[in-house]
CSV table of C-alpha atoms and ligand atoms in Angstrom, one decimal:
chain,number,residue,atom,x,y,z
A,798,UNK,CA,4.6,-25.5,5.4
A,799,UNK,CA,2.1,-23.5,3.0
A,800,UNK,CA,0.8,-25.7,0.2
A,801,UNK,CA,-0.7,-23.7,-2.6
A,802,UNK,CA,-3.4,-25.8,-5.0
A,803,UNK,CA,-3.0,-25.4,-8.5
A,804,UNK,CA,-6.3,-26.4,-10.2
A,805,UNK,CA,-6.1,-27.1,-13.7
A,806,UNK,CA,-9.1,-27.3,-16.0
A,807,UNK,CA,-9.9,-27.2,-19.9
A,808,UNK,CA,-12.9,-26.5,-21.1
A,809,UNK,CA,-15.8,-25.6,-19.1
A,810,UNK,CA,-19.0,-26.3,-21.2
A,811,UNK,CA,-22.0,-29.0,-21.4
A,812,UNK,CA,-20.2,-32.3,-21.8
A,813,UNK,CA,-21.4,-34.6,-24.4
A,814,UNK,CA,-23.9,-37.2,-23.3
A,815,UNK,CA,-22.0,-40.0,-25.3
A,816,UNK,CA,-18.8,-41.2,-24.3
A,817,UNK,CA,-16.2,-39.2,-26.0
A,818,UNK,CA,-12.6,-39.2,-25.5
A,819,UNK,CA,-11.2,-36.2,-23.6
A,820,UNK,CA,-15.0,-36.3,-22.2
A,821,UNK,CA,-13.6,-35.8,-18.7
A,822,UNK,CA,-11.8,-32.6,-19.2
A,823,UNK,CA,-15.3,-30.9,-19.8
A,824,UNK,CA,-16.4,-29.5,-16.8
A,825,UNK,CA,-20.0,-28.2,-16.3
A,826,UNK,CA,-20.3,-24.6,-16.5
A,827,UNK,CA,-22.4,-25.2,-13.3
A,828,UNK,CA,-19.7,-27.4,-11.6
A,829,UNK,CA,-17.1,-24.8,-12.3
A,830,UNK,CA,-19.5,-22.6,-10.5
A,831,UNK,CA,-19.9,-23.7,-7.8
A,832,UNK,CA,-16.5,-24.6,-7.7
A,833,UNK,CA,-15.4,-21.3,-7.3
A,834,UNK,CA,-18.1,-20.5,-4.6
A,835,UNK,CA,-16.5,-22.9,-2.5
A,836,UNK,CA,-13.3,-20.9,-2.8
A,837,UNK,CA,-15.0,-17.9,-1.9
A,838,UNK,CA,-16.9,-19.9,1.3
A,839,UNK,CA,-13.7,-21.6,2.5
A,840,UNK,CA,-11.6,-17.9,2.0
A,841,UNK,CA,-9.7,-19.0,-0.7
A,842,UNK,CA,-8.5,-16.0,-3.5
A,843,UNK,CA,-8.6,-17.4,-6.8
A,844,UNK,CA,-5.4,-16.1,-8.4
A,845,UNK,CA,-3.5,-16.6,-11.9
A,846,UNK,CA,-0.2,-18.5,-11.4
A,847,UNK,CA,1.7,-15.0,-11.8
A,848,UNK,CA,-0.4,-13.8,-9.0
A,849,UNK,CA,-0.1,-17.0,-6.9
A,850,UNK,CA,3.7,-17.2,-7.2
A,851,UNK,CA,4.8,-15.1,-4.5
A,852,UNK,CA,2.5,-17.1,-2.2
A,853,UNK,CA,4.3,-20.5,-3.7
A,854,UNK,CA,7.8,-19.1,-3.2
A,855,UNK,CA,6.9,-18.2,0.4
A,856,UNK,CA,7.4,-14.1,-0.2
A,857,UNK,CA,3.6,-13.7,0.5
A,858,UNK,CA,1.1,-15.1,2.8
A,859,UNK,CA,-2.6,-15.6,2.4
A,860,UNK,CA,-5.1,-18.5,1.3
A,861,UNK,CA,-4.9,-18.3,-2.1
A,862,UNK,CA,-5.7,-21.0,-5.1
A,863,UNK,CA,-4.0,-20.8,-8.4
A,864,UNK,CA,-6.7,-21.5,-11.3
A,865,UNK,CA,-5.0,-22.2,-14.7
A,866,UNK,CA,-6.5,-23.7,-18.2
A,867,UNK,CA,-5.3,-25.5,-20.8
A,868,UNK,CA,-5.4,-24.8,-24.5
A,869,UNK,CA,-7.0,-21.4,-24.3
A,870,UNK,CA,-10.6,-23.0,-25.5
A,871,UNK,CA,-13.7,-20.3,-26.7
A,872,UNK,CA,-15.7,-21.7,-24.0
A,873,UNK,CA,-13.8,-20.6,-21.3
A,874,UNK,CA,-13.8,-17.2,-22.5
A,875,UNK,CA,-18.0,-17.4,-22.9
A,876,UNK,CA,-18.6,-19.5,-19.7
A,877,UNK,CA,-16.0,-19.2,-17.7
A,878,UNK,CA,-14.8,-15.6,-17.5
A,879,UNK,CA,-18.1,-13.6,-16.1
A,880,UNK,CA,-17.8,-16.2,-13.1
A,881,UNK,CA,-14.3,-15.5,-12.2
A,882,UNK,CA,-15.1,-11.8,-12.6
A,883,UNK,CA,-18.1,-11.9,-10.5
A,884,UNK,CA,-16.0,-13.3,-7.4
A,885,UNK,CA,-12.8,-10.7,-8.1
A,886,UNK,CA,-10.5,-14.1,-9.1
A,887,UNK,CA,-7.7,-14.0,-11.9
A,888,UNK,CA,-6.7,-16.9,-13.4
A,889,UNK,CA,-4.3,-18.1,-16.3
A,890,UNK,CA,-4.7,-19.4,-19.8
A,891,UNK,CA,-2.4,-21.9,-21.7
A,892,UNK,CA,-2.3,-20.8,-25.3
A,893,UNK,CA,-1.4,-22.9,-28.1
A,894,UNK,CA,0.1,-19.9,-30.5
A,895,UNK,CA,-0.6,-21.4,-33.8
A,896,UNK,CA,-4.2,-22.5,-33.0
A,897,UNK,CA,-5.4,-18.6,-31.7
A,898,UNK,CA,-8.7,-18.4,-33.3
A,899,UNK,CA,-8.3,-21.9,-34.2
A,900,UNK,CA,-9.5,-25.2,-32.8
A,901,UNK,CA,-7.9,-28.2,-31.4
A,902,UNK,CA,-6.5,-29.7,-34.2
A,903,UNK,CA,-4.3,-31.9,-31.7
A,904,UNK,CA,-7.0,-33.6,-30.1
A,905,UNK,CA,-8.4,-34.9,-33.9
A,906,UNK,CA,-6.7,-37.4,-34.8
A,907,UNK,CA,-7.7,-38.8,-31.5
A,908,UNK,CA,-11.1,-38.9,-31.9
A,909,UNK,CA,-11.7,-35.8,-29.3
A,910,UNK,CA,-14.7,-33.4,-30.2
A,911,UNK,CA,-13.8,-30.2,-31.8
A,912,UNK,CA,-13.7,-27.3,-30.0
A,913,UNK,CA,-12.6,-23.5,-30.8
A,914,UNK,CA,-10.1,-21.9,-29.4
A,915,UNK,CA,-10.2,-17.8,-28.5
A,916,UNK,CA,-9.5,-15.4,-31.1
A,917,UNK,CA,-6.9,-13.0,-30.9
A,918,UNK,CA,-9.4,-10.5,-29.6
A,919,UNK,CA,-10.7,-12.7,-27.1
A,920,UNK,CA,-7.4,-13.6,-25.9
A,921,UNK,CA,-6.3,-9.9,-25.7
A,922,UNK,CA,-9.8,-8.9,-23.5
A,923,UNK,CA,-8.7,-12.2,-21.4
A,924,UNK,CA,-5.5,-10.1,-20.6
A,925,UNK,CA,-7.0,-6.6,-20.3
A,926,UNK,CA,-9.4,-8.0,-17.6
A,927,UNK,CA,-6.6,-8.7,-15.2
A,928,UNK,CA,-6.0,-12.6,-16.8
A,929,UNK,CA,-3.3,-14.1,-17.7
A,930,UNK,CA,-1.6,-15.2,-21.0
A,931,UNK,CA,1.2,-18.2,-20.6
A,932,UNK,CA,2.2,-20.6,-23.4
A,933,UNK,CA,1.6,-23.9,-24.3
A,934,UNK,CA,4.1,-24.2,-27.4
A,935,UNK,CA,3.1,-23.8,-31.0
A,936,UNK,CA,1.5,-26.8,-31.9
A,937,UNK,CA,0.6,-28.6,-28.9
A,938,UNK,CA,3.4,-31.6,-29.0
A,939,UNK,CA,5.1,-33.9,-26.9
A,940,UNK,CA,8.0,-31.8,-26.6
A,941,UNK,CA,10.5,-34.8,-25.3
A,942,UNK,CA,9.4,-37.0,-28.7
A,943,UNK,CA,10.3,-34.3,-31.1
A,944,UNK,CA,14.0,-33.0,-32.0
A,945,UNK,CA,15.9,-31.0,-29.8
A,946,UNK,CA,15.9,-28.0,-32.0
A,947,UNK,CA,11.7,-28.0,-33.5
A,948,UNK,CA,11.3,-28.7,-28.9
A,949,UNK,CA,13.3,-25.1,-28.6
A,950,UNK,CA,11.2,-23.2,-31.6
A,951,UNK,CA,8.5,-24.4,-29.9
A,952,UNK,CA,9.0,-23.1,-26.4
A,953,UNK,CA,10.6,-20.1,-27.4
A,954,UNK,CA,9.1,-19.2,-30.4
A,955,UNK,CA,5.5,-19.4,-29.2
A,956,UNK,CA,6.3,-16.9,-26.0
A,957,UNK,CA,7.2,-14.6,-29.2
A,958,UNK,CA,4.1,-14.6,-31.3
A,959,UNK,CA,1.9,-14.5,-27.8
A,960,UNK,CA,3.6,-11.7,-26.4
A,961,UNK,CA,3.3,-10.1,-30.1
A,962,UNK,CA,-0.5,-10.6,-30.2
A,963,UNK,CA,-1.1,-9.0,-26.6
A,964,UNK,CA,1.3,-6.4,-25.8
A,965,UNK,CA,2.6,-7.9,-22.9
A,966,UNK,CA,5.3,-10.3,-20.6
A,967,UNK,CA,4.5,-13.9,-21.3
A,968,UNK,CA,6.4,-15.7,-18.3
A,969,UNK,CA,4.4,-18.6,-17.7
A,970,UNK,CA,4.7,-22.0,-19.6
A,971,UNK,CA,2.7,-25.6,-19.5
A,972,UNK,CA,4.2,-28.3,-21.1
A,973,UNK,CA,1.3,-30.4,-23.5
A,974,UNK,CA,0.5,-33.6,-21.5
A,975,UNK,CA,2.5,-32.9,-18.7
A,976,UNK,CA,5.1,-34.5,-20.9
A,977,UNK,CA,9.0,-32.8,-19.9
A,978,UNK,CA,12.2,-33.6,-18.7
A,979,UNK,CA,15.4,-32.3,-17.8
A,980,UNK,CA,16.1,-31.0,-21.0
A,981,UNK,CA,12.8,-29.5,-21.1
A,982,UNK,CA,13.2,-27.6,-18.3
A,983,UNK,CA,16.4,-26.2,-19.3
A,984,UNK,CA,14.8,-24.8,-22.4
A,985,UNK,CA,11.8,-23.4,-20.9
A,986,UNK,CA,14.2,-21.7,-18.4
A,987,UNK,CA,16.4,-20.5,-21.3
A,988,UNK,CA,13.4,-19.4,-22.7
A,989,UNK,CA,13.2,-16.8,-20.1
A,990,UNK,CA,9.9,-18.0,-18.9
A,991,UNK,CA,9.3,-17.6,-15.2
A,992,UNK,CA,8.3,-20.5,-14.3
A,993,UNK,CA,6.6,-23.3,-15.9
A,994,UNK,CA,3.8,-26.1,-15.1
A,995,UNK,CA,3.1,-30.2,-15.3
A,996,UNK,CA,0.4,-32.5,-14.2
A,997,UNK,CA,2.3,-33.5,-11.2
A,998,UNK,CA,-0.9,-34.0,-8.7
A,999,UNK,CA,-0.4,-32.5,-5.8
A,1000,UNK,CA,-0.3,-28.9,-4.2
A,1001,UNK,CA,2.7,-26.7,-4.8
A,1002,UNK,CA,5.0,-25.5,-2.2
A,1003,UNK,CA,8.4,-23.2,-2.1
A,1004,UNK,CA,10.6,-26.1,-2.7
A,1005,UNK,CA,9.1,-27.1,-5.6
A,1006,UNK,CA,11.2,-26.2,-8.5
A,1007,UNK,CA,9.3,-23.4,-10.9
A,1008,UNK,CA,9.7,-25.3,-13.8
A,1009,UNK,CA,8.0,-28.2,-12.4
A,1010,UNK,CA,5.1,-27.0,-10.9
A,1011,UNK,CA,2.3,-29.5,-9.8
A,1012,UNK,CA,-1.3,-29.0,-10.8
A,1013,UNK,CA,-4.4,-30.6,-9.6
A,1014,UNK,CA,-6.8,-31.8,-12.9
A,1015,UNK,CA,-10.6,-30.9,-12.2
A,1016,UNK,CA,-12.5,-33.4,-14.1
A,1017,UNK,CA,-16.1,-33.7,-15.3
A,1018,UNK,CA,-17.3,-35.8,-12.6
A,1019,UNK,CA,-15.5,-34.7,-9.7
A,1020,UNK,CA,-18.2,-34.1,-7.0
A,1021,UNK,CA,-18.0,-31.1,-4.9
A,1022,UNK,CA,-16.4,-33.5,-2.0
A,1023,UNK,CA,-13.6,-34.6,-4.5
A,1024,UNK,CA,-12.9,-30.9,-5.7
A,1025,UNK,CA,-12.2,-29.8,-1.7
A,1026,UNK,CA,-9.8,-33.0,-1.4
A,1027,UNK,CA,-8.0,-31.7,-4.0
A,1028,UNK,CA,-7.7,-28.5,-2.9
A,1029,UNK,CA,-7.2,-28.8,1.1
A,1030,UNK,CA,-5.8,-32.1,1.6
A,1031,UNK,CA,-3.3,-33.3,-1.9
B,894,LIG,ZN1,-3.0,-28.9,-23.5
């Protein structure tokens, strides 16, 4: 059976020396790295999810690893970027549509540390370098908690403004949290999304159902030993 990992990171930037919430979703620029060296040592392709999904559904064979982010942070773009261009990898980018050249505001009221998100711009160069563009709703909610109609604008809606702002397909999705159902699901499909992500933690494989594909969360202290069992052995 051919498992394909599905790493899933945030930001990648210095991470505060106090204990902050969200502090473990801060990876290193360093860590990420030499993360991605290991890809490249063990023959890994680091691809976005539209690239990896002919390898998940089992039309394509190789060793490839699917690299996704959440929330479309600045950082990424400034630390992030030049490394995946320097070893030929693609990767994909959650966007919350109404915080584009914003911050995120969703993390506030939580105590997390502000951080900017890319501008419209930034997230068009993301694109025209080969990256992908998927969705993470509007507003970054818990889609099951809010009605069934604002859940719909915010699936739909936000695959609108994104495709709008770059010119191109959106047809990738991430639920906020991880947090979906049934109902969720159908939406996304309706949607006419492709194919759509969660925090499940494990590696994907061709029976996994598109709109529930697992991903493996890189965190701030995961040591370079950790990071491979994620990768080769979840
Ligand atoms: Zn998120």
């Amino acid at each position: 059976m051919v498992f394909v990992p599905i790493l899933l990171y945030h930001q990648i930037d210095i991470p505060p020396v106090r204990r902050v919430p969200f502090r473990s979703m801060i990876v290193h620029p360093d860590a990420f790295r030499r993360q991605m060296n290991w890809l490249k040592r063990l023959g890994y392709q680091g691809l976005s999810l539209r690239e990896a999904m002919p390898y998940i559904r089992g039309e394509k064979t190789g060793k490839v690893a699917a690299i996704t982010f959440d929330d479309g942070f600045l950082n990424v773009y400034e630390k992030a970027l030049l490394v995946l261009q320097a070893h030929g990898f693609t990767a994909t980018n959650f966007f919350v549509a109404n915080q584009v050249g914003g911050q995120n505001a969703w993390d506030i009221p939580f105590g997390g540390v502000q951080a900017p998100c890319m501008s419209v711009a930034q997230m068009r160069e993301w694109a025209a370098l080969g990256h992908e563009v998927g969705s993470h709703t509007l507003d970054h909610v818990h889609l099951p908690q809010v009605p069934w109609e604002e859940a719909r604008k915010q699936i739909a809606l936000s695959r609108e403004i994104l495709q709008d702002m770059i010119g191109e397909a959106v047809t990738s999705f991430c639920y906020p949290y991880g947090d979906e159902n049934g109902d969720m699901r159908k939406l996304a499909r309706d949607a006419a999304y492709d194919y759509a992500t969660t925090t499940a933690r494990r590696r994907a494989r061709k029976e996994d159902d598109s709109f529930g594909l697992p991903r493996l969360t890189i965190r701030r202290n995961d040591t370079w030993l950790h990071f491979l069992r994620k990768c080769l052995t979840r």
